[in-house]
Short mmCIF file of C-alpha atoms and ligand atoms in Angstrom, two decimals:
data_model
loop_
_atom_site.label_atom_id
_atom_site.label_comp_id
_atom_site.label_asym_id
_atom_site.label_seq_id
_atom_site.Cartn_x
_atom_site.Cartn_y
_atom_site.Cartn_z
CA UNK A 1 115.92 50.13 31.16
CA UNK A 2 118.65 50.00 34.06
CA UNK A 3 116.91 51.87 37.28
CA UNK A 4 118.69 53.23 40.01
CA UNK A 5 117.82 52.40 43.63
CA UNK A 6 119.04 53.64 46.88
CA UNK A 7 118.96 51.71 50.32
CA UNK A 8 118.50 53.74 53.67
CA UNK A 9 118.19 52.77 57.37
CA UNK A 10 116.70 53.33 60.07
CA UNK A 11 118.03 51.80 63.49
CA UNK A 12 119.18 49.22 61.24
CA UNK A 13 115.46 48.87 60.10
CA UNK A 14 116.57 48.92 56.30
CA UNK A 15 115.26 49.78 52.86
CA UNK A 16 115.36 49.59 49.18
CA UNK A 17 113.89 52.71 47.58
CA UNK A 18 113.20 53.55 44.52
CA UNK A 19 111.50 56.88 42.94
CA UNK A 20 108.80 56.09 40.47
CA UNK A 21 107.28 59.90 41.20
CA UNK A 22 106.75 59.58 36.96
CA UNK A 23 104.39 56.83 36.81
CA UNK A 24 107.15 54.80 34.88
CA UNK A 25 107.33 51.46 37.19
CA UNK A 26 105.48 48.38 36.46
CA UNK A 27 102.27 47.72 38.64
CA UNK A 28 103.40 44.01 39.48
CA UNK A 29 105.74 44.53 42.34
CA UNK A 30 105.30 42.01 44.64
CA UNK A 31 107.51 39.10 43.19
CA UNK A 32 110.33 41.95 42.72
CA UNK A 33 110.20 43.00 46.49
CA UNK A 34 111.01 39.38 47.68
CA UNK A 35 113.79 39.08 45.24
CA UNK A 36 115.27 42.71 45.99
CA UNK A 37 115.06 42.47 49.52
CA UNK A 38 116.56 39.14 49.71
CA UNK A 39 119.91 39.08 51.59
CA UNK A 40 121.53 36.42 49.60
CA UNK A 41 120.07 36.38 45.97
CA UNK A 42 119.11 40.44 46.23
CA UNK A 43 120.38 43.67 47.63
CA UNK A 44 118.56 42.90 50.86
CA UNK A 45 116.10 44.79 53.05
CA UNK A 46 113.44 44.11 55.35
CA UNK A 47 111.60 45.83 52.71
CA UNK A 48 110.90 47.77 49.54
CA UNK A 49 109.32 51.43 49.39
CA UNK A 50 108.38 53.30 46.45
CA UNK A 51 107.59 56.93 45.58
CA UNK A 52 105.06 57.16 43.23
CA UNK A 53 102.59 59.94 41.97
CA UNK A 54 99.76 61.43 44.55
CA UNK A 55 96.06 60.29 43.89
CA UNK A 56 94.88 62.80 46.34
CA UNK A 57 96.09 65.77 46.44
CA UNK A 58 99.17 64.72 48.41
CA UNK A 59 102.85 65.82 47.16
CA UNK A 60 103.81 61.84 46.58
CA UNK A 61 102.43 58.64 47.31
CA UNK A 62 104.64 55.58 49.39
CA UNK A 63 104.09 52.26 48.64
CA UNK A 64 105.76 49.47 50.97
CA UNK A 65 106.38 45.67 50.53
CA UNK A 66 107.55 43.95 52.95
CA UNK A 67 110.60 41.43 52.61
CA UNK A 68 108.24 38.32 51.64
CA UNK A 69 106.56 40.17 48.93
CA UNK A 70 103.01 41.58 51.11
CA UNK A 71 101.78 45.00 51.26
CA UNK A 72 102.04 47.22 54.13
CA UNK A 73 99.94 49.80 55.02
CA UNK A 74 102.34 51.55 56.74
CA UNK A 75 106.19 51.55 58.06
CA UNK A 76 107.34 54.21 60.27
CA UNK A 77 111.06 53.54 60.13
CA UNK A 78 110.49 53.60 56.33
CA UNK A 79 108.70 56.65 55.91
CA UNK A 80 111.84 59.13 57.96
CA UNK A 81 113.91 57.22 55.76
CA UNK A 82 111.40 58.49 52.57
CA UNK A 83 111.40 61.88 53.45
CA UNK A 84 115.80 61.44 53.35
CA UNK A 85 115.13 59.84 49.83
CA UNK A 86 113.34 62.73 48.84
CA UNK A 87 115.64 65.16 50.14
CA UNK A 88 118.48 63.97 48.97
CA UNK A 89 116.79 63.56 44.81
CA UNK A 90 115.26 67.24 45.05
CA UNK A 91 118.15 68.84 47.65
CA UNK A 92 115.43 69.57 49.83
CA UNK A 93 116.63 71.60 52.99
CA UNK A 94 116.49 71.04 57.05
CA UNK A 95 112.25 72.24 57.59
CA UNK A 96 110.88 70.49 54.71
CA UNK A 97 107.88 68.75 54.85
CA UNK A 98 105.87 66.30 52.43
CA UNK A 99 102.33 65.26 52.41
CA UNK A 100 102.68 61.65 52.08
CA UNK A 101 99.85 59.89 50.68
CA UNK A 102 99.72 56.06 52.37
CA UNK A 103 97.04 53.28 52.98
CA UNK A 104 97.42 54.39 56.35
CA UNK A 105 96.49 58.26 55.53
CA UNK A 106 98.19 60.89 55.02
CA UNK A 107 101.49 61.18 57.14
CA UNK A 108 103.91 64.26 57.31
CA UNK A 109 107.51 63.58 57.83
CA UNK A 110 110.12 66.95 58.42
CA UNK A 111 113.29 66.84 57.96
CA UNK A 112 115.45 67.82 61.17
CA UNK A 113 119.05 68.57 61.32
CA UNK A 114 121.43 66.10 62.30
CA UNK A 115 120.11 63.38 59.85
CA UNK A 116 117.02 63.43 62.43
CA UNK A 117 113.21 63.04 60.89
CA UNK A 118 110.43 63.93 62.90
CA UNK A 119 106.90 62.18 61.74
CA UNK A 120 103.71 63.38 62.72
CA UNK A 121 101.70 59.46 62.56
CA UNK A 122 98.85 60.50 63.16
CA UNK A 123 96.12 59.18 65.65
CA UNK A 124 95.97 55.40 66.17
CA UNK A 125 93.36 53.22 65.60
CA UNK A 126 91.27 51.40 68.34
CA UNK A 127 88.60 50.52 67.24
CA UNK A 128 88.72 46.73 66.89
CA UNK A 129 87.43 45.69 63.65
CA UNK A 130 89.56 49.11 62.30
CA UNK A 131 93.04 47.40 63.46
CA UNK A 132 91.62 44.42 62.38
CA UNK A 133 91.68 42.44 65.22
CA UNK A 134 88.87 39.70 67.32
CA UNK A 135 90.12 41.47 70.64
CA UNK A 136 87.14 43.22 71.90
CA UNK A 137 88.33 46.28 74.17
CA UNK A 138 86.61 46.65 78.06
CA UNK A 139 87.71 50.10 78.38
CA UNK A 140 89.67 51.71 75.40
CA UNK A 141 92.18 49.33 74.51
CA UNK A 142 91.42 45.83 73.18
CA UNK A 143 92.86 43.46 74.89
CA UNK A 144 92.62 39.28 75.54
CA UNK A 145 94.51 36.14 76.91
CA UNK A 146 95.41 34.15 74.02
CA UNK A 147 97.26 30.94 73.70
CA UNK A 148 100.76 31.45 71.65
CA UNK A 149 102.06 28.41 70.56
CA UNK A 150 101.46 26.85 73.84
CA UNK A 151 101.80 29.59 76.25
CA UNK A 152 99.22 32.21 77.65
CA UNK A 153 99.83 35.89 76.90
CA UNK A 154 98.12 39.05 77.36
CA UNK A 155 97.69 40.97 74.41
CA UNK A 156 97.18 43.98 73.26
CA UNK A 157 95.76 45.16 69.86
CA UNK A 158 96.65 48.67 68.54
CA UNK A 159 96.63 50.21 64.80
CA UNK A 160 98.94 52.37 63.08
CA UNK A 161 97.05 51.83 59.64
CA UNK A 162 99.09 49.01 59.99
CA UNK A 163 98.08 45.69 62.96
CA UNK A 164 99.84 45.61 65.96
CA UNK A 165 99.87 43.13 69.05
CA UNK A 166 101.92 44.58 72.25
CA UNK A 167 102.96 41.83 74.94
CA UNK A 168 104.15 43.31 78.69
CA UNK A 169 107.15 41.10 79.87
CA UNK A 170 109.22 41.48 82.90
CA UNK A 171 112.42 40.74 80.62
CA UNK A 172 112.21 40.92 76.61
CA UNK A 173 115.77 39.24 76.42
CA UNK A 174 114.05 36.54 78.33
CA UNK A 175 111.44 35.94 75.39
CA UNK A 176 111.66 33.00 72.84
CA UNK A 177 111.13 35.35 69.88
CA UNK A 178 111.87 33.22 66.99
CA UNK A 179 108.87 30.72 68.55
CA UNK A 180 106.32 33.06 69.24
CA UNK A 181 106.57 35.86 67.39
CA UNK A 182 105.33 33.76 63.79
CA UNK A 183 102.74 32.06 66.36
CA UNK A 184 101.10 35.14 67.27
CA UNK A 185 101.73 36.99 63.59
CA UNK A 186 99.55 34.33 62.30
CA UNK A 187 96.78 33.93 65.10
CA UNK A 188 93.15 34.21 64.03
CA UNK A 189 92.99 36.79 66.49
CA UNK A 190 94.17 39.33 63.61
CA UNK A 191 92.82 38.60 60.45
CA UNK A 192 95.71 40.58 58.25
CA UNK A 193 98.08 38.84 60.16
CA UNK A 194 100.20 41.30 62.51
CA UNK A 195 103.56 42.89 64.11
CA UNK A 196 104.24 41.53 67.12
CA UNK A 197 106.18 43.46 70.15
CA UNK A 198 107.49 42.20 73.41
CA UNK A 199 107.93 45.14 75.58
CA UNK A 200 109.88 45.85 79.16
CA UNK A 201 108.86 48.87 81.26
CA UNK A 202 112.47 49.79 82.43
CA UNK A 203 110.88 53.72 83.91
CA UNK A 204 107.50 55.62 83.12
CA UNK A 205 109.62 56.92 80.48
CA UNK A 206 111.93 54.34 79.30
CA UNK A 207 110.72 51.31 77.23
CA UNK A 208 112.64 48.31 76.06
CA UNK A 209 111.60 46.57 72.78
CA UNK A 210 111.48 43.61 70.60
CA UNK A 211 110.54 43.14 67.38
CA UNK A 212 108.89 40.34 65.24
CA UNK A 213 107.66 41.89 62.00
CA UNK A 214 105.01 41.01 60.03
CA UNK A 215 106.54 39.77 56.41
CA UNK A 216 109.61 40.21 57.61
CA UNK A 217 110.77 38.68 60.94
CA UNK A 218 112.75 39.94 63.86
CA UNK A 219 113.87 43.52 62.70
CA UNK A 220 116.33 46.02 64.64
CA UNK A 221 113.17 48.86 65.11
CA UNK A 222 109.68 49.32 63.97
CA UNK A 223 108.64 52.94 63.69
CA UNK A 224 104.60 51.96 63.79
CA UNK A 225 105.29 49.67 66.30
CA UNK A 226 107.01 52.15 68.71
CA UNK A 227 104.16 53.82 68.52
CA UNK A 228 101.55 50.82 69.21
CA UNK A 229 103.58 50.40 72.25
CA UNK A 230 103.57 53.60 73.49
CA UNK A 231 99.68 53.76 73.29
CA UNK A 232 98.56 50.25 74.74
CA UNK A 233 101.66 50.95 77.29
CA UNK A 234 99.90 54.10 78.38
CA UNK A 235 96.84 53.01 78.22
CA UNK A 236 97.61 50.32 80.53
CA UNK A 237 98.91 52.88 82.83
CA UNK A 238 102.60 51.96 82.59
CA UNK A 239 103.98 55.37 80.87
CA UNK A 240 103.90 58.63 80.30
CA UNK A 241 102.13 60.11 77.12
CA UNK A 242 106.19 60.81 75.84
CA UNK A 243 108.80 57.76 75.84
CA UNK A 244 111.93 56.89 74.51
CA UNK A 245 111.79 53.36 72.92
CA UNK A 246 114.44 51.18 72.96
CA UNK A 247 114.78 48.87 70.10
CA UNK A 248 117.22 46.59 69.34
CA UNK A 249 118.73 49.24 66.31
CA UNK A 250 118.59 51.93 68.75
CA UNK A 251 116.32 54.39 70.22
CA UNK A 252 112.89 56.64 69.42
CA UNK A 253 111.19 59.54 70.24
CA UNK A 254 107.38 59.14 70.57
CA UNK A 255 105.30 61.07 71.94
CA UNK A 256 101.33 61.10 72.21
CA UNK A 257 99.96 64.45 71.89
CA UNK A 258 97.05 65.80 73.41
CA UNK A 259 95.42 66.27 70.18
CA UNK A 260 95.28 62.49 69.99
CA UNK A 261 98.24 62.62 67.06
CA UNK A 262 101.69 60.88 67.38
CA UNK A 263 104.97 62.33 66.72
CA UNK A 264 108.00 59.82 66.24
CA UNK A 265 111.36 61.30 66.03
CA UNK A 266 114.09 59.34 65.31
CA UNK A 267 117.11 58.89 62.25
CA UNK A 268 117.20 58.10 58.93
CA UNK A 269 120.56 57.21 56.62
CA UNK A 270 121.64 57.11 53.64
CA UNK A 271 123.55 53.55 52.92
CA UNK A 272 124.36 53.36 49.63
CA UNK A 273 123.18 54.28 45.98
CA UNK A 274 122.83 51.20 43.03
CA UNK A 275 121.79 50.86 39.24
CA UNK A 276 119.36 47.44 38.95
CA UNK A 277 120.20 45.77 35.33
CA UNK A 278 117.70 46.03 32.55
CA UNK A 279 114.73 43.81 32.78
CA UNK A 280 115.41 40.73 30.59
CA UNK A 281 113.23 40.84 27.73
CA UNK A 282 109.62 39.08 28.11
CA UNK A 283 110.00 35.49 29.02
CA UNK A 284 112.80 36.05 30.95
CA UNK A 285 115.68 35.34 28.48
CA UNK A 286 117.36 38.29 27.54
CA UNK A 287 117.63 38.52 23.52
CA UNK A 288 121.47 37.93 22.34
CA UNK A 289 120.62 40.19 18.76
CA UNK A 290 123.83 38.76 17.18
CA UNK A 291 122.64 35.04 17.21
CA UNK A 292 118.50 36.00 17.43
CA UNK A 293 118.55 38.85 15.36
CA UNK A 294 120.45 37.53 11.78
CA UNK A 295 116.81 38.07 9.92
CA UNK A 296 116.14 41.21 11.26
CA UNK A 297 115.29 42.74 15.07
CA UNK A 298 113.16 40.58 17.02
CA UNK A 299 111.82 43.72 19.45
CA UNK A 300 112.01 46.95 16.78
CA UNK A 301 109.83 48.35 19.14
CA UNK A 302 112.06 48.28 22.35
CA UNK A 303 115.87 46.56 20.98
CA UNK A 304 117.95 46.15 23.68
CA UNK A 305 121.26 47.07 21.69
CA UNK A 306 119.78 50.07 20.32
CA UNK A 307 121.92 52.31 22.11
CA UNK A 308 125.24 50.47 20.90
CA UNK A 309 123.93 50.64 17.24
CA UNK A 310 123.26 54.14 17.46
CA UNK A 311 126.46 54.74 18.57
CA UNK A 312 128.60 53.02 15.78
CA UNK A 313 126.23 54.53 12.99
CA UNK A 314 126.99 57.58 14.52
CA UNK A 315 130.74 56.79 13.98
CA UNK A 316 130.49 55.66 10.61
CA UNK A 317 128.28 58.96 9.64
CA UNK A 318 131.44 61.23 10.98
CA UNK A 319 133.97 59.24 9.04
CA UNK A 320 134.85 58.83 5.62
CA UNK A 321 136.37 55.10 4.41
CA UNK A 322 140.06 56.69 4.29
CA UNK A 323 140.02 58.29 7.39
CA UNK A 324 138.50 54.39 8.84
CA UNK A 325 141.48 52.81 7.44
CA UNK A 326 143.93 54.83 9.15
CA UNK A 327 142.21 55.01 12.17
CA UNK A 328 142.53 50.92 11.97
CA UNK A 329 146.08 50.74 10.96
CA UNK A 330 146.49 53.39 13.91
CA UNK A 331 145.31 50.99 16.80
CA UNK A 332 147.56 50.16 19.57
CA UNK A 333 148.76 46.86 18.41
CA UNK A 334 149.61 48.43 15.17
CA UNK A 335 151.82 51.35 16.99
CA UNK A 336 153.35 48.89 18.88
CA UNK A 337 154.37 46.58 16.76
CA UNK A 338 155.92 49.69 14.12
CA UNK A 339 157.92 50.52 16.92
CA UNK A 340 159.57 47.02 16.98
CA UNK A 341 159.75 46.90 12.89
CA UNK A 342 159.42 50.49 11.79
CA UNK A 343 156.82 51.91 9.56
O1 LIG B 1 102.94 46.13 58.84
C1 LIG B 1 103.86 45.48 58.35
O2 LIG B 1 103.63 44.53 57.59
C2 LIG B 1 105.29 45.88 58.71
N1 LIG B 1 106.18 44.80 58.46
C3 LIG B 1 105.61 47.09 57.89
C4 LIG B 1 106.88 47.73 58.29
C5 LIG B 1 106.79 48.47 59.59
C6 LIG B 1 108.12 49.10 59.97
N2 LIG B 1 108.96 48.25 60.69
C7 LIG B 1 107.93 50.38 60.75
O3 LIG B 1 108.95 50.94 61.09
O4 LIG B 1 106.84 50.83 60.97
C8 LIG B 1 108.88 49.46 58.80
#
């Protein structure tokens, strides 16, 4: 059956989504992910989200792949950019909220005016083997010198349900992303692999950003990992508990409440809606029924021209042969060509 997607941004952090709140998608959707989101062969995304039924109690579960086909736990940018989904299927006004059930937890996004989303994140996770990370933490935050493809860094470890590793730099433009971002995604330090950010204090209050994501490379903004920042940037005494983040895609709103909780506040738009084609039948040939099917359908059961041959039986039942024949000798060419000749 054809599907209909829509794709969404957020600071150019952007997404393929897809509403499976009926239980109707398939359970395999890894392989389509890195397919959908790819930017030559696909649509393309940095990743794919889907809203599916709640397990707990929630009003709608979010599942995320990222661009090479992994699972995330979590995506900030991705969730304001859920709660827009949402909106814009159900007409949902400015004030709504969901309970969205994610690996992560539950998070509740609500929708602002001025195509703003606000997300409480909830609290993040220190706790070493929690993020998961090897980085043991002295105080609260844990934190090591590690060797990055041939270079020493100080590294931070923070969780948003989600791994992330937070690098202070006196320059991000300075920093050799494309090398050491994958170098420090893939150090044994973090054992699910991790987002990596480079970050610039430009004022207590003011943070500059870069962004190598896990699964899916350097990205314009990361939602969770705004957040990471903000924490092991405070924690390191470098901030305030509130920020604005500048990413690459633009800027966020975070702010650390006393409560422990995280709010991010930041846009969400709508790019454009799409229909995906049928699936091809199994075996990945679609069946051509007027060559395949001489003896008879080969998929009663699900025939992919079903629709057309309902149609034309429906045609046939409303005409008799007479009124057929006319209606032939009636077509186009036929006018034309009595209009040349006469009748
Ligand atoms: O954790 C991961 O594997 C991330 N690539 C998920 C996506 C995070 C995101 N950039 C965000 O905004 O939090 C979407």
């Amino acid at each position: 059956m054809a599907r209909p997607f829509r794709k969404y941004q957020g600071l150019g952090n952007d997404f393929i989504l897809i509403d499976g709140r009926r239980g109707d998608l398939p359970d395999q959707v890894g392989e389509p992910a890195r397919l959908l989101c790819d930017r030559r062969f696909g649509i393309g995304a940095d990743g794919l989200i889907l809203a599916l039924p709640p397990r707990q109690g929630g009003d709608v579960r979010m599942q995320i792949l990222n661009a090479d086909g992994s699972e995330a736990e979590m995506c900030g940018n991705g969730i304001r950019c859920f709660a827009r989904f949402l909106a814009d299927l159900d007409g949902a006004p400015v004030g709504s909220t969901w309970r969205v059930e994610t690996p992560a937890g539950v998070i509740v996004p609500q929708l602002l005016a001025d195509g703003l989303v606000t997300v409480d994140m909830g609290a993040p996770f220190l706790e070493p083997s929690t993020i998961p990370t090897t980085l043991t933490a002295a105080a609260q935050l844990p934190e090591a010198d590690l060797e990055v493809a041939g270079e020493w860094l100080r590294v931070a470890a923070v969780g948003m349900g989600n791994p992330h590793a937070v690098v202070t730099v006196a320059d991000v433009d300075a920093v050799p992303l494309e090398r050491l971002g994958p170098a420090l995604e893939q150090h044994p330090a973090f054992p699910a692999r991790t987002n990596v950010h480079f970050v610039q204090v430009l004022a207590p209050d003011r943070l500059r950003l870069r962004v190598w994501e896990r699964g899916a490379g350097p990205t314009l903004a990361c939602g969770t990992g705004a957040c990471a920042t903000l924490v092991a940037s405070h924690l390191r005494g470098q901030c305030e508990r509130a920020a604005t983040l500048e990413l690459p895609g633009g800027a966020l709103q975070i702010r650390w409440d006393d409560d422990g909780r995280l709010q991010m506040t930041g846009p969400a738009q709508l790019v454009f809606c799409g229909t995906l084609p049928a699936e091809p039948a199994a075996g990945g040939q679609a069946i051509d029924c007027a060559t395949a099917c001489t003896e008879g359908c080969q998929r009663p059961d699900d025939c992919p021209s079903a629709e057309a041959r309902a149609r034309t039986l429906a045609l046939l039942d409303r005409f008799s042969l007479d009124e057929m024949i006319s209606l032939a000798n009636d077509s186009l060419e036929d006018r034309t060509r009595r209009r040349f000749e006469g009748p």
